[in-house]
Short mmCIF file of C-alpha atoms in Angstrom, two decimals:
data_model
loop_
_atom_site.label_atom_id
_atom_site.label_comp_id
_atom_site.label_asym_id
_atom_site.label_seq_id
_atom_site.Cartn_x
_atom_site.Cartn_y
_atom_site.Cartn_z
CA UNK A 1 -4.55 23.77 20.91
CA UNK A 2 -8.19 22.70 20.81
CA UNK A 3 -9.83 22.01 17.30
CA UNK A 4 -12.62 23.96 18.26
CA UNK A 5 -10.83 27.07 18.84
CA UNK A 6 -8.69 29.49 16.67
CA UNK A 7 -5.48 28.61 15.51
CA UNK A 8 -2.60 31.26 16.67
CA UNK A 9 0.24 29.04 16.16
CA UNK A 10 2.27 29.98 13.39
CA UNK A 11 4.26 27.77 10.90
CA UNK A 12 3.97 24.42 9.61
CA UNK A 13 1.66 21.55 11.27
CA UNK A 14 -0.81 24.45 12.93
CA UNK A 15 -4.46 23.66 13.57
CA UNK A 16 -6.89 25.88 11.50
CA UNK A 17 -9.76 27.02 12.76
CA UNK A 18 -12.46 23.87 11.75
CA UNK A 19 -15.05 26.37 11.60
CA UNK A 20 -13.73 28.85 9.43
CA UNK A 21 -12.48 25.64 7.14
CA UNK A 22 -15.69 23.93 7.01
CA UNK A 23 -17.73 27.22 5.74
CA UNK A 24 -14.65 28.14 2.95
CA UNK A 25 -14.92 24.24 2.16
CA UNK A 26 -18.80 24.51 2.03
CA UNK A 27 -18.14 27.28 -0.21
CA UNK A 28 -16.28 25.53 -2.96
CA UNK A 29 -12.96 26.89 -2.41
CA UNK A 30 -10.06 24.41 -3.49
CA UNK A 31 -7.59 25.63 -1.40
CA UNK A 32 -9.54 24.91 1.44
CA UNK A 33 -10.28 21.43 0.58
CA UNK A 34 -6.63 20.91 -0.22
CA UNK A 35 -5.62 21.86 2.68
CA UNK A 36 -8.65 19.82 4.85
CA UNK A 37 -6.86 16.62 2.83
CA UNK A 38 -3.64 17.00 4.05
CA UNK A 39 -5.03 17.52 7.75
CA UNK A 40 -7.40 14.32 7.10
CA UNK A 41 -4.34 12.46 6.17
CA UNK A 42 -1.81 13.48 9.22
CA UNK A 43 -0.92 10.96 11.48
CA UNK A 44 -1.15 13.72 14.83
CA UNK A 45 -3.57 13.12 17.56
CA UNK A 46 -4.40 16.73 17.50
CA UNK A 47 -4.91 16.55 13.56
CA UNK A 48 -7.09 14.00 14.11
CA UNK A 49 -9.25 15.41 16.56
CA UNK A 50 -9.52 18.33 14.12
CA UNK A 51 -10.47 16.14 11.26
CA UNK A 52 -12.95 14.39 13.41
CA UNK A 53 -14.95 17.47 14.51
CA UNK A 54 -14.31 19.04 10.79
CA UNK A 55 -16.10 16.00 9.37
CA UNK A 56 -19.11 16.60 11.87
CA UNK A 57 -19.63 19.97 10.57
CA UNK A 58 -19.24 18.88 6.97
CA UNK A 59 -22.03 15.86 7.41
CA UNK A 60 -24.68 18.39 8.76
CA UNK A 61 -24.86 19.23 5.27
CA UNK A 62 -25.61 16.20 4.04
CA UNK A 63 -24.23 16.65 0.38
CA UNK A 64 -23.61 14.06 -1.85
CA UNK A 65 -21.62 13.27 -5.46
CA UNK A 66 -21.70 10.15 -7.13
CA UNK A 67 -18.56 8.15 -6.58
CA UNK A 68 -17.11 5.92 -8.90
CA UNK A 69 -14.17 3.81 -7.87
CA UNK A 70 -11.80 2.83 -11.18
CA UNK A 71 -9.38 0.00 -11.20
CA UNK A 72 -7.59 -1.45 -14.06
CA UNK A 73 -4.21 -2.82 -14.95
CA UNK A 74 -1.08 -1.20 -15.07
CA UNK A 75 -0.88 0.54 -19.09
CA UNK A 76 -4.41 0.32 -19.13
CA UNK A 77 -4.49 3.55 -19.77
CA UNK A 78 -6.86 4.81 -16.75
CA UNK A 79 -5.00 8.18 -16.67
CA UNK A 80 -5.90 8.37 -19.98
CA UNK A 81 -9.41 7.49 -19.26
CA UNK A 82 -9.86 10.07 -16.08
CA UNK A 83 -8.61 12.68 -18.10
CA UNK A 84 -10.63 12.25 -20.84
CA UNK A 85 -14.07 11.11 -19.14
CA UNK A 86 -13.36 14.36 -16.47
CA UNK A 87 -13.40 16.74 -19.52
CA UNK A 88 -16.85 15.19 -21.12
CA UNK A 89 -18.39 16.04 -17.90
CA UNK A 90 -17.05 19.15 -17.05
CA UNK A 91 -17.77 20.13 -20.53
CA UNK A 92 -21.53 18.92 -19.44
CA UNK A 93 -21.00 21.53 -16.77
CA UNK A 94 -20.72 19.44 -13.77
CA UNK A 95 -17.61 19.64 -10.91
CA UNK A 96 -15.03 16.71 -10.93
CA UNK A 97 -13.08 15.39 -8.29
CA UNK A 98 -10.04 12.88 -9.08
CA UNK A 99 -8.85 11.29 -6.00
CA UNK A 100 -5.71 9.11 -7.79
CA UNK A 101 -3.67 7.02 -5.14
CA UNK A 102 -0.87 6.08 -6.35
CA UNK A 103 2.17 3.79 -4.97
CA UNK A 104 4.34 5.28 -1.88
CA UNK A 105 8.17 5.50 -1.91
CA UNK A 106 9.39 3.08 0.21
CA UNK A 107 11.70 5.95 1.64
CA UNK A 108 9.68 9.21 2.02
CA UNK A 109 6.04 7.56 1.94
CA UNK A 110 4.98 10.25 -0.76
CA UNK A 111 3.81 9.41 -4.28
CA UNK A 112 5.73 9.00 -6.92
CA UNK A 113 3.74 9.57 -9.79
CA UNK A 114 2.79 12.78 -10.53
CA UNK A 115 -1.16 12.92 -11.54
CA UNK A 116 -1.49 16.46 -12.65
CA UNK A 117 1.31 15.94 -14.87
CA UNK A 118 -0.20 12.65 -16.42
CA UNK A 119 -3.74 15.04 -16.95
CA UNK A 120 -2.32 18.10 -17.57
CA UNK A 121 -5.24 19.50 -19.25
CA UNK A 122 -8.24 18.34 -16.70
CA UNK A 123 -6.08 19.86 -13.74
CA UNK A 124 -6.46 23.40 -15.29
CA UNK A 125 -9.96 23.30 -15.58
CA UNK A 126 -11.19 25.42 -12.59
CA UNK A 127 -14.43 22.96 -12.19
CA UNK A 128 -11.98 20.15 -11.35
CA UNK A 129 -9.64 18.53 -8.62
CA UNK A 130 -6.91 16.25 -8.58
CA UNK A 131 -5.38 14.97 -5.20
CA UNK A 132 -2.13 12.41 -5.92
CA UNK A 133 -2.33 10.53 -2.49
CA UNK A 134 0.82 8.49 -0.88
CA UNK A 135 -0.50 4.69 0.29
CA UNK A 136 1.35 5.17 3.33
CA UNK A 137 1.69 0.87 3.25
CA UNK A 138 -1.93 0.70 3.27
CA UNK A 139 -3.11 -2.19 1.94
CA UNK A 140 -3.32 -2.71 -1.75
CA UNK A 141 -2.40 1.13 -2.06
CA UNK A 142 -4.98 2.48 -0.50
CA UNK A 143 -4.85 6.02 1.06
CA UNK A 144 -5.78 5.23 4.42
CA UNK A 145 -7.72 8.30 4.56
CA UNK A 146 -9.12 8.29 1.01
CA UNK A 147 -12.77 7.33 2.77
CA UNK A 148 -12.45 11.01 4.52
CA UNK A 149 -10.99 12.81 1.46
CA UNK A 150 -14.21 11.71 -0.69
CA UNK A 151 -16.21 12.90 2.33
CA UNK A 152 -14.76 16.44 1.91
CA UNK A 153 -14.84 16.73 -1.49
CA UNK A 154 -18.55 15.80 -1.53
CA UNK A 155 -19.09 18.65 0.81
CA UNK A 156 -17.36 20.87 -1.58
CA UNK A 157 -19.90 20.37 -4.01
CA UNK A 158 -17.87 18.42 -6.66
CA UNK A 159 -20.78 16.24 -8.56
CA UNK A 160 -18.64 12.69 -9.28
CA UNK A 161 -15.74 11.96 -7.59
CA UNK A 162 -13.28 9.66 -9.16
CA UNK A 163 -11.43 7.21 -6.84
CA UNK A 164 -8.70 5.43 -9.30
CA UNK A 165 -6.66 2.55 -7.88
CA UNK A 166 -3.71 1.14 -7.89
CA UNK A 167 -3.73 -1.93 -10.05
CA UNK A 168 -5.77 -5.03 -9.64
CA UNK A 169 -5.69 -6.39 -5.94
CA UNK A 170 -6.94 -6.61 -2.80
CA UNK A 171 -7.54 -2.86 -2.79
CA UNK A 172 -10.54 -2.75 -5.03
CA UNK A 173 -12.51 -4.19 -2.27
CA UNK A 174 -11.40 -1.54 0.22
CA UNK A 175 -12.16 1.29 -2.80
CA UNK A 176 -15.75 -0.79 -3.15
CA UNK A 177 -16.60 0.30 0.63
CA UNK A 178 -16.42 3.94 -0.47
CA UNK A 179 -17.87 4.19 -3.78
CA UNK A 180 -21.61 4.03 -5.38
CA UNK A 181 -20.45 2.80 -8.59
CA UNK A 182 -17.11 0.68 -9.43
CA UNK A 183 -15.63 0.47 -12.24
CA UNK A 184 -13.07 -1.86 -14.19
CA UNK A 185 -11.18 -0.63 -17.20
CA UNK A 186 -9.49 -2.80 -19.21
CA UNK A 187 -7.53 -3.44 -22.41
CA UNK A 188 -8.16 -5.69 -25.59
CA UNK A 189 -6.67 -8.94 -24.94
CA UNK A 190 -7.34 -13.14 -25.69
CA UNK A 191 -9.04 -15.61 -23.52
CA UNK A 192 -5.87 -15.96 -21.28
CA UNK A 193 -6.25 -12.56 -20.15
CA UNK A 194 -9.96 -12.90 -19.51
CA UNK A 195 -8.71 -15.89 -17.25
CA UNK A 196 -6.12 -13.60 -15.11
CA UNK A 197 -8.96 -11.56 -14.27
CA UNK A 198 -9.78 -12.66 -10.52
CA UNK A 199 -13.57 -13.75 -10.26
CA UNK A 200 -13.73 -11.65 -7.17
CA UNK A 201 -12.89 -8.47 -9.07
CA UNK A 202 -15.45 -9.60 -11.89
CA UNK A 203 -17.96 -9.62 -9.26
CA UNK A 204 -17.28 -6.15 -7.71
CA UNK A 205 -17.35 -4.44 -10.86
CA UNK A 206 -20.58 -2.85 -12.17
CA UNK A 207 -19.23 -2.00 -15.15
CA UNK A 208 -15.94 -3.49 -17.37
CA UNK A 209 -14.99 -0.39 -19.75
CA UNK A 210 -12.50 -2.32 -23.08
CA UNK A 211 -10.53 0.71 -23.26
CA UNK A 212 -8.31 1.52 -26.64
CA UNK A 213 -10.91 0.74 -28.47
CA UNK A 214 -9.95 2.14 -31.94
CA UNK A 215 -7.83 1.83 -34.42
CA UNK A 216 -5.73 -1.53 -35.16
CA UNK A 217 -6.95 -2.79 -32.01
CA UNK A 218 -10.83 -1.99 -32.42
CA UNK A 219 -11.48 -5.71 -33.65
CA UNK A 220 -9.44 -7.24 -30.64
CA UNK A 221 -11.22 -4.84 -28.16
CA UNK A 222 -14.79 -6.11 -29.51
CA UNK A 223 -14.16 -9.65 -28.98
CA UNK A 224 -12.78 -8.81 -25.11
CA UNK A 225 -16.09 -7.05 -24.68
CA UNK A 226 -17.94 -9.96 -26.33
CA UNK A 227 -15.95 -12.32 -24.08
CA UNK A 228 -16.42 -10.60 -20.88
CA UNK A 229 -20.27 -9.59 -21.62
CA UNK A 230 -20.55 -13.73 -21.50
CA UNK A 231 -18.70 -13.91 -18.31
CA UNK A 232 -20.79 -11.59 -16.27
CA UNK A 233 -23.47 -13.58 -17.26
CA UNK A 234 -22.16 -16.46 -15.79
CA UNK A 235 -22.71 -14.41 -12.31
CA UNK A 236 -24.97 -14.52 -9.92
CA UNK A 237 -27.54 -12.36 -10.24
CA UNK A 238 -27.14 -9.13 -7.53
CA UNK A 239 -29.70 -7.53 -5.72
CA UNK A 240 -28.03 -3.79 -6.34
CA UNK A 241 -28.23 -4.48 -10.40
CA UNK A 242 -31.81 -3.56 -12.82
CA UNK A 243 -32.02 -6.24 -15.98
CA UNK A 244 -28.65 -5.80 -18.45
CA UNK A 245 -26.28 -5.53 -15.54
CA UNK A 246 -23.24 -5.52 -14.86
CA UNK A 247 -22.02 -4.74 -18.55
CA UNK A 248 -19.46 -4.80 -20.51
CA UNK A 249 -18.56 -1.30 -22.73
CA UNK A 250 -16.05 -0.40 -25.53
CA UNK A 251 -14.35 2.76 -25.14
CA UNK A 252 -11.67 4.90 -26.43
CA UNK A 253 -9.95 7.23 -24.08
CA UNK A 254 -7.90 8.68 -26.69
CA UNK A 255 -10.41 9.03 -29.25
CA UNK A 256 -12.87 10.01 -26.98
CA UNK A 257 -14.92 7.55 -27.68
CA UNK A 258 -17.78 5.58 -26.33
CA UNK A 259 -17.25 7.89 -22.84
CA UNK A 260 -20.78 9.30 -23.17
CA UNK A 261 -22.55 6.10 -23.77
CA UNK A 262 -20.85 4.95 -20.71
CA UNK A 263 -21.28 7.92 -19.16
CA UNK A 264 -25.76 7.57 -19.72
CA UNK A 265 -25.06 3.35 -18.46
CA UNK A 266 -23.76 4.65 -15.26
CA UNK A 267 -26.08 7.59 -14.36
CA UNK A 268 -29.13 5.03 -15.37
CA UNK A 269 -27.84 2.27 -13.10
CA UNK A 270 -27.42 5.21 -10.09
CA UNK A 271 -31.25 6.26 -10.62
CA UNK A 272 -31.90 3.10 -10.81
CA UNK A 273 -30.46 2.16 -7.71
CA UNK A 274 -31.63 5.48 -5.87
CA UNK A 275 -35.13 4.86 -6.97
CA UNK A 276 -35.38 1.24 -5.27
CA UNK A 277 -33.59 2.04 -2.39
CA UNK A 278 -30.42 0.28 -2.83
CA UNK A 279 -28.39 3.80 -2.80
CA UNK A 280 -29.24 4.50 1.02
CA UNK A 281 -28.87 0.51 1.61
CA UNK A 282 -25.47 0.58 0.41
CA UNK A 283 -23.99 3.63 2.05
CA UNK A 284 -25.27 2.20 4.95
CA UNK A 285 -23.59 -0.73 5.20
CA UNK A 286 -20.13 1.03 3.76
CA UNK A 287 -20.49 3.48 7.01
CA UNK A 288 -20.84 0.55 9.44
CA UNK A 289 -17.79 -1.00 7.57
CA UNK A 290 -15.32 1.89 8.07
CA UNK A 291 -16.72 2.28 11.30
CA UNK A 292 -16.03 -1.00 12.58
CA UNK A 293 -12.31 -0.55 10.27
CA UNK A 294 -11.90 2.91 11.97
CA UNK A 295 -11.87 0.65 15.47
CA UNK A 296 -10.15 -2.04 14.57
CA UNK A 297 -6.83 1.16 13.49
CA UNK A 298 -7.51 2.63 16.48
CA UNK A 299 -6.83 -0.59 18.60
CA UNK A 300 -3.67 -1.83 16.39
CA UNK A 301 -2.15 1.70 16.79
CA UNK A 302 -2.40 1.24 20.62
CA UNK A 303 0.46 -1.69 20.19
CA UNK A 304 2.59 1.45 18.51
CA UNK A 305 3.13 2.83 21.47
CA UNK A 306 6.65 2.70 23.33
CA UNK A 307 4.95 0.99 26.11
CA UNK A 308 3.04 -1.32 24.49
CA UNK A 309 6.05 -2.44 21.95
CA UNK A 310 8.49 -2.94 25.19
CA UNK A 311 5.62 -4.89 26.95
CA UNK A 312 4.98 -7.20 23.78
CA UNK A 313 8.71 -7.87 23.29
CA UNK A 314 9.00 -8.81 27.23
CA UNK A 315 6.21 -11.19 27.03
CA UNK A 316 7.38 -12.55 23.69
CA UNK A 317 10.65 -13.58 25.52
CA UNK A 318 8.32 -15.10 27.93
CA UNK A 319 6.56 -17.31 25.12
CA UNK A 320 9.91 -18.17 23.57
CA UNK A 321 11.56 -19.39 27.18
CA UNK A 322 8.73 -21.37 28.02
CA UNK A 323 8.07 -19.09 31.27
CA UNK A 324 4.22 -18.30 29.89
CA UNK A 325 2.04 -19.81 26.95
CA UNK A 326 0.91 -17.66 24.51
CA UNK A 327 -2.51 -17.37 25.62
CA UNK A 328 -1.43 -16.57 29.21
CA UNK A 329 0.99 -13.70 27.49
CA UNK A 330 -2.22 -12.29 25.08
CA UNK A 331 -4.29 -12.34 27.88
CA UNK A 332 -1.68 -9.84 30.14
CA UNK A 333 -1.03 -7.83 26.81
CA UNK A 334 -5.00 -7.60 25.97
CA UNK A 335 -5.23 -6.24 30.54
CA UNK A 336 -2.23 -3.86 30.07
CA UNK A 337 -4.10 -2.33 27.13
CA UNK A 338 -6.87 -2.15 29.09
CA UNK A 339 -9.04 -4.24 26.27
CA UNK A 340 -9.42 -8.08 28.27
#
C-alpha cells in the first residue's frame, strides 16, 4: 500500500491516508495526532515511508511551539512540576503538549509508568496532551522518535511542548538537539549534591529550577539556589545566553509557587534569543544533527538484516581463525553492504 494513497486495509497496522491525517492534524484534533505518534514510532518500512511523506506535509506549514526539554533526578518531583507548570499556562490560555518518556520494560518494550495517571488533572484539560513514550533501548531513554513526535505536535498547534527525561544522563544531550529551551529541575540538597551534578549537564541547562521550595525545606532550597547561581557563574560565557544567564530559580510545584516567575525568565530568554538570531541558528544546527543521526540508524539497521547478520558472523569466524584480518573482513562487510 502506498503512503500516498488511501488506506483500504482493514484492522490493526493499516496505513491511513497521510493526507487526510495531516489536514485533521493541522486542525487540532488529538486523536489524529495520537494516532500520527504511534505511526512515527513503528518500526515498518511502510510506516516509515508514511511518516516520512506525513512530516513533508506537516513542515509546509511551518508552525512552531516553544520546546522545553526537562531533566531532573529521580523524586525530583518533575511530574509534579509538568503538572503543575501545564495548568498555569493553560490557565493563561495557551495549548500544552507533554511528551514524558519514560523507561521501557525489558520484556514488552512499553512504558511502565503511567503519565496520565501521575497528572491526572492536566490530562483532562482539553487544551492539553500527554504521550507516555517506551525508550525502545534508546540511549539514555530516549524515544527514538521523540524528535518526530515534537514535530507533529507543533503542527497541531500546541504552543510549548514539554519533553521530560528520564533521569540525569547521557540523554539530556540527545533531548538538547530537539528543544529551544532546557531545563534542569532539582531538589534542595548540600554541597555534595551540587558536586554529583555532572558539569556537562550544568552546561546544557539554561535554567536550574530548586523545586520543593516551601515549607521545612524552603531554607535548604535557598542555599541550593544560592550555591548553584555561583556555579553557573563559574561557566563560560555562551553565545545563545543575554546578561543574567543561565539562572538559577526557586520553585514549588506543589505550592504552585515561583512557576510564573519562571515561566516570564523563560519566555524573555526565547525573545531574546529570537530577536538576535540565535533561535533560527540553533534549529539549524539541531536539523543537521538528526539528519546526519537519521543516517547513521539507517546504516546500523542495514547490519539487522538476516543477510547481513549471517555475513558478519561468517567473517567474524574468519577474524577469529586467522583466515582474514579484521580490516580485510570490514572492508568485504562495508562491499556486501554496498557502502566501501
Amino acid at each position: 500500500m502506498s503512503a500516498t494513497g488511501n488506506s483500504t486495509r482493514a484492522g490493526r497496522g493499516a496505513v491511513p491516508d497521510i493526507d487526510d491525517l495531516a489536514a485533521r492534524i493541522l486542525n487540532g484534533e488529538r486523536r489524529a495526532l495520537a494516532r500520527a505518534i504511534t505511526l512515527v514510532e513503528s518500526g515498518r518500512a511502510d510506516h516509515r515511508e508514511a511518516t516520512t511523506r506525513l512530516l513533508d506535509l506537516l513542515a509546509r506549514e511551518n508552525r512552531q511551539s516553544l520546546r522545553i526539554g526537562l531533566s531532573g533526578t529521580p523524586g525530583v518531583g518533575k511530574s509534579t512540576f509538568i503538572e503543575s507548570f501545564g495548568m498555569m499556562l493553560i490557565g493563561a490560555g495557551l495549548k500544552v503538549a507533554v511528551l514524558a518518556v519514560d523507561p521501557s520494560s525489558t520484556r514488552s518494550g512499553g512504558s511502565i509508568l503511567g503519565d496520565k495517571t501521575r497528572m491526572e488533572h492536566l490530562s483532562r484539560e482539553k487544551n492539553a496532551f500527554i504521550r507516555p513514550s517506551p525508550s525502545q533501548t534508546h540511549l539514555g531513554g530516549v524515544g527514538r522518535r521523540s524528535r518526530e513526535a515534537v514535530a507533529l505536535c507543533e503542527a497541531a498547534g500546541f504552543d510549548v511542548v514539554l519533553i521530560e527525561t528520564v533521569g540525569v544522563g547521557q540523554s539530556e544531550t540527545v533531548v538538547a538537539e530537539m528543544s529551544d529551551l532546557f531545563l534542569l529541575l532539582l531538589a534542595p540538597a548540600g554541597g555534595d549534591e551540587l558536586q554529583g551534578v555532572k558539569r556537562g549537564i550544568m552546561e546544557m541547562a539554561d535554567i536550574i529550577l530548586v523545586n520543593k521550595a516551601d515549607g521545612d525545606l524552603k531554607p535548604a532550597a535557598t542555599r541550593t539556589c544560592a550555591d548553584y547561581a555561583g556555579a553557573l557563574r563559574l561557566l563560560r560565557k555562551r553565545p545563545q545566553d543575554p546578561e543574567g544567564f543561565p539562572k538559577a530559580l526557586m520553585v514549588s510545584a506543589v505550592a504552585r509557587e515561583g512557576l510564573a516567575e519562571a515561566w516570564a525568565e523563560m519566555q524573555a530568554l526565547a525573545d531574546w534569543r529570537r530577536e538576535n538570531g540565535h533561535w533560527q541558528r540553533r534549529r539549524g544546527e539541531q536539523a543537521r544533527y538528526w539528519f546526519g543521526e537519521d543516517v547513521r540508524q539507517a546504516l546500523l539497521a542495514r547490519l539487522e538484516t538476516p543477510w547481513a547478520q549471517e555475513r558478519m558472523a561468517t567473517l567474524s569466524e574468519d577474524v577469529a581463525e586467522g583466515r582474514a584480518t579484521p580490516a580485510a573482513a570490514a572492508r568485504d562487510m562495508l562491499l556486501g553492504l554496498g557502502v566501501g
